[in-house]
Short mmCIF file of C-alpha atoms in Angstrom, two decimals:
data_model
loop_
_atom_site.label_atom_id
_atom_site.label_comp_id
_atom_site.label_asym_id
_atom_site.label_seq_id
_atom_site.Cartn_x
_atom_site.Cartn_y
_atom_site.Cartn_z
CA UNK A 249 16.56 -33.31 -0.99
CA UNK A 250 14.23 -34.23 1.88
CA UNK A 251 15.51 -31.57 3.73
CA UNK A 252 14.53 -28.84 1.03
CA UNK A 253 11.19 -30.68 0.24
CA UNK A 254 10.48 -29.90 4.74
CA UNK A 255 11.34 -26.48 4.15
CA UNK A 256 9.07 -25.52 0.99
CA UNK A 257 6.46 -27.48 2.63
CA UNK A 258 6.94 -25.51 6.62
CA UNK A 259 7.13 -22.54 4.13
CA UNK A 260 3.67 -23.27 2.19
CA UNK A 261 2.20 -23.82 5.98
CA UNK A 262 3.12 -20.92 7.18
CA UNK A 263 2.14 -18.62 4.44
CA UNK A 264 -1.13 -20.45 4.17
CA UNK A 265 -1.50 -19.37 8.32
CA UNK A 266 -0.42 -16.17 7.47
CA UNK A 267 -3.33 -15.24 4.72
CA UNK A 268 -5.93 -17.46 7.07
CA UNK A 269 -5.12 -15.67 10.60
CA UNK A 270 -4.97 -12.40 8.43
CA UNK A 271 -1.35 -11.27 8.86
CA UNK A 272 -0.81 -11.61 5.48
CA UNK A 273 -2.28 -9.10 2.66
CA UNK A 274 -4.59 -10.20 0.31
CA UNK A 275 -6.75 -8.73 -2.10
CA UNK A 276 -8.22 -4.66 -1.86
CA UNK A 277 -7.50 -2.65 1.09
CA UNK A 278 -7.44 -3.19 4.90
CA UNK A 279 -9.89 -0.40 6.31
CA UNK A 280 -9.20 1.20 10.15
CA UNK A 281 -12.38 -0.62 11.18
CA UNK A 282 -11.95 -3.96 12.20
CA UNK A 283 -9.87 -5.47 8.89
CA UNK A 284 -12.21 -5.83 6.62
CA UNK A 285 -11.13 -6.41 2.90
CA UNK A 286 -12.46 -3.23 1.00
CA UNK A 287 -12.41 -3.32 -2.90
CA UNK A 288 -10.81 -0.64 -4.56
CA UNK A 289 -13.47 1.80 -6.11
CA UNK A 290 -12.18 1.26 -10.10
CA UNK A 291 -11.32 -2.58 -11.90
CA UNK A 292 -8.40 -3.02 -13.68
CA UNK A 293 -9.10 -3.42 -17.56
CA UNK A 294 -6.15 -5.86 -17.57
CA UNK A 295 -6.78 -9.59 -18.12
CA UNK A 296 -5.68 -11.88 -15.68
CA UNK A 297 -2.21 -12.88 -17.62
CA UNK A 298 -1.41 -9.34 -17.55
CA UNK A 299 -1.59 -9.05 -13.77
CA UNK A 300 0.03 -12.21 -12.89
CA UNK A 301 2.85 -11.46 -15.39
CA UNK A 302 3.46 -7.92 -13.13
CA UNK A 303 2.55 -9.75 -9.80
CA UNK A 304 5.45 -12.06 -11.13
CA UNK A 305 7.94 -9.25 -11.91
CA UNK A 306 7.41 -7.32 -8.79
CA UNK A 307 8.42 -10.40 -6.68
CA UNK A 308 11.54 -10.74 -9.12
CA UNK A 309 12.56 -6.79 -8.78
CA UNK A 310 12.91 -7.75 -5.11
CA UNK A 311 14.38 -11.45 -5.55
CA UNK A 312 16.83 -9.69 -7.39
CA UNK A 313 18.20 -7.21 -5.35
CA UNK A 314 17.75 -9.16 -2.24
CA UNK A 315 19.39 -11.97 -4.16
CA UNK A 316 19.30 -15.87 -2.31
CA UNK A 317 17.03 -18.60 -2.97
CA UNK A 318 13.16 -17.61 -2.30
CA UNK A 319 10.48 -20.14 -2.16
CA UNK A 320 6.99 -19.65 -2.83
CA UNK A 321 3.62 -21.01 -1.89
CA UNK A 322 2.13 -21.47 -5.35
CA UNK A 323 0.89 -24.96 -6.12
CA UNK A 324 3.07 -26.79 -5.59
CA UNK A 325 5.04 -24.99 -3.40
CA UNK A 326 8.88 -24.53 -4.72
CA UNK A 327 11.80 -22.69 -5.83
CA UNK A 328 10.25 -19.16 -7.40
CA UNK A 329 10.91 -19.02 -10.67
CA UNK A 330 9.32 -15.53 -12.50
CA UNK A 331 8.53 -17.29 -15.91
CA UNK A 332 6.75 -19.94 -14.46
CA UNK A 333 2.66 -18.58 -14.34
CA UNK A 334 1.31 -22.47 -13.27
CA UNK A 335 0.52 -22.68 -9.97
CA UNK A 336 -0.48 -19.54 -8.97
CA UNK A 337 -4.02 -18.62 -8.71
CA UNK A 338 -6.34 -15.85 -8.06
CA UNK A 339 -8.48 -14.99 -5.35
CA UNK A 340 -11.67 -12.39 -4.74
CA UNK A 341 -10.33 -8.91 -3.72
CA UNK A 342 -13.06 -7.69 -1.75
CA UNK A 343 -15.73 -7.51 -4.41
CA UNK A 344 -18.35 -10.76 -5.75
CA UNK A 345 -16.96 -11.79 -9.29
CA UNK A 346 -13.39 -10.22 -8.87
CA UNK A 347 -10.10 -11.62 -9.38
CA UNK A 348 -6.97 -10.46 -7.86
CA UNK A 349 -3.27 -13.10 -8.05
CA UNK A 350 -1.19 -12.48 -4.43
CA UNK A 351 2.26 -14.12 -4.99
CA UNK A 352 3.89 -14.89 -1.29
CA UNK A 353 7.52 -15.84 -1.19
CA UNK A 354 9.65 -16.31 1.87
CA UNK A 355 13.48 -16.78 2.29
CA UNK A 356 13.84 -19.03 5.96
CA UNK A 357 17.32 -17.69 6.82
CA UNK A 358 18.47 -15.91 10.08
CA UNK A 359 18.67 -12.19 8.75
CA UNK A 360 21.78 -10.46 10.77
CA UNK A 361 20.00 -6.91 10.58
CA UNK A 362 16.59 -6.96 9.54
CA UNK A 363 16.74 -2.87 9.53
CA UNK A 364 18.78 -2.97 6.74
CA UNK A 365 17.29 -4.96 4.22
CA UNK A 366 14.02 -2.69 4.87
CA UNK A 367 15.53 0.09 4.51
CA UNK A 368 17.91 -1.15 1.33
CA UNK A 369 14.35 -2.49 -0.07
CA UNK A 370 12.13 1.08 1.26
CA UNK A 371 15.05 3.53 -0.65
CA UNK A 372 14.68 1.04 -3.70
CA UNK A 373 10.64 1.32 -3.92
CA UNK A 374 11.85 5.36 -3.35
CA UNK A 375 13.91 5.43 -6.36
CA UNK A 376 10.90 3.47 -8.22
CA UNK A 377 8.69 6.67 -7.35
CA UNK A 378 6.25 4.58 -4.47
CA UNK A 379 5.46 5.77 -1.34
CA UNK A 380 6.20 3.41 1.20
CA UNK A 381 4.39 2.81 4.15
CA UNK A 382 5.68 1.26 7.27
CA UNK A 383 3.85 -1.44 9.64
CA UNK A 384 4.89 -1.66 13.11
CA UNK A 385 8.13 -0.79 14.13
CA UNK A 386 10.44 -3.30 14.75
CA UNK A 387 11.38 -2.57 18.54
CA UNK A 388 8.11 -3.64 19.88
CA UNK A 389 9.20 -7.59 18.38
CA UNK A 390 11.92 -9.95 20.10
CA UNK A 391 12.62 -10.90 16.34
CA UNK A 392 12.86 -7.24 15.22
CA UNK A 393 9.80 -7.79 12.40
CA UNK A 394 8.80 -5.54 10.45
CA UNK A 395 6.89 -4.81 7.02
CA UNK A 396 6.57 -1.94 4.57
CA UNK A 397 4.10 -1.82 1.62
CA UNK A 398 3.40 0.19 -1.16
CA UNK A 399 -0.66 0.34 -2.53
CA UNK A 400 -0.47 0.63 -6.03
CA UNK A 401 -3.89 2.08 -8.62
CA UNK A 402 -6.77 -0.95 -8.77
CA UNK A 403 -6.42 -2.59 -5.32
CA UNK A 404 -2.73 -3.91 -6.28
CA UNK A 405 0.25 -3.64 -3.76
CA UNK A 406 3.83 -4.58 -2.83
CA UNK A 407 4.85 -6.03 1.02
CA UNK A 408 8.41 -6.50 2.63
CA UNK A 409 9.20 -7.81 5.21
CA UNK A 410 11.99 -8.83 7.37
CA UNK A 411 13.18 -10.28 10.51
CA UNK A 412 15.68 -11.66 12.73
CA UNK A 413 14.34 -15.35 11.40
CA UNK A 414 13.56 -14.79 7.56
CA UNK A 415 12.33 -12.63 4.95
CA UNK A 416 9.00 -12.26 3.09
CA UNK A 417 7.40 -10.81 -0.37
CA UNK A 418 4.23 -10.21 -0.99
CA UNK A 419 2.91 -8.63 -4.56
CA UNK A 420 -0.78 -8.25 -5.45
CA UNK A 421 -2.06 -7.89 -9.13
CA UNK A 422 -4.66 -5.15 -10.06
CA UNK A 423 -7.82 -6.66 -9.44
CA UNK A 424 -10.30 -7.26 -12.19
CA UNK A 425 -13.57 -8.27 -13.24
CA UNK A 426 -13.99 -11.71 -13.77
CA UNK A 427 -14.19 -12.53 -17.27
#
């Protein structure tokens, strides 16, 4: 039990770094020019249960066909369980008074070939009707990382990625007005 309580907590750390240093998506679009966050040019009309409830089932379409255990960095950090909307909150996407919910989960497990779990998950998001977008290729990295995405209407998105040492998902809500 200590053991798993280590990992979801190295886990929560290292997403946390992840969104903080910037390697992580969250919220809007990354522009060409230096990073900055850009918020998409229409709001969502959804509420905010309405995009964490399809945040929530885009990170299960992918638990479930990568299948394993997959922790996430909600609050508290733990097991990810789709039902479960505590501990998840929202964050600006680019814009003053917006809301946007990024769900991170990770699965800490050597990965024998990281080029075909993106490539099982990048025909899958095919077959869905996205167009997927890769980031880096994966010869340029000892670990062999690398992450596709999909940007879906109102500044939400979808991120894979894999690598010699783990797996990570990353789904973005529409993002809306606060209300």
């Amino acid at each position: 039990m200590a053991s798993i309580r280590r990992t979801i907590a190295a886990t929560a750390v290292t997403m946390l770094a992840l969104v903080v240093t910037g390697c992580a998506p969250y919220g809007g679009t990354m522009n060409d020019f230096g990073g900055a966050i850009v918020p998409p040019a229409e709001f969502s009309t959804k509420t905010d249960v309405q995009t964490l409830d399809e945040a929530l089932a885009h990170a299960d379409d992918l638990v479930r066909l990568l299948g394993g255990e997959w922790l996430n960095a909600g609050v508290p950090p733990g097991v990810f369980d789709p039902t479960d909307r505590s501990g998840w909150s929202s964050g600006p996407c680019g814009a003053h008074n917006t809301n946007q919910y990024a769900i991170f989960l990770q699965q800490v497990a050597p990965v024998a070939d990281p080029t075909a779990k993106i490539e099982q998950v990048r025909e899958h998001w095919k077959r869905l009707g996205y167009q997927v977008r890769q980031i880096g290729p994966a010869e340029t990295s000892k670990t062999m990382f690398t992450e596709i995405v999909v940007d879906l209407p109102f500044g939400a998105g979808l991120s894979f990625n894999a690598s010699t040492t783990g797996m990570g998902i990353t789904t973005e809500g529409e993002c809306v007005i606060k209300q």
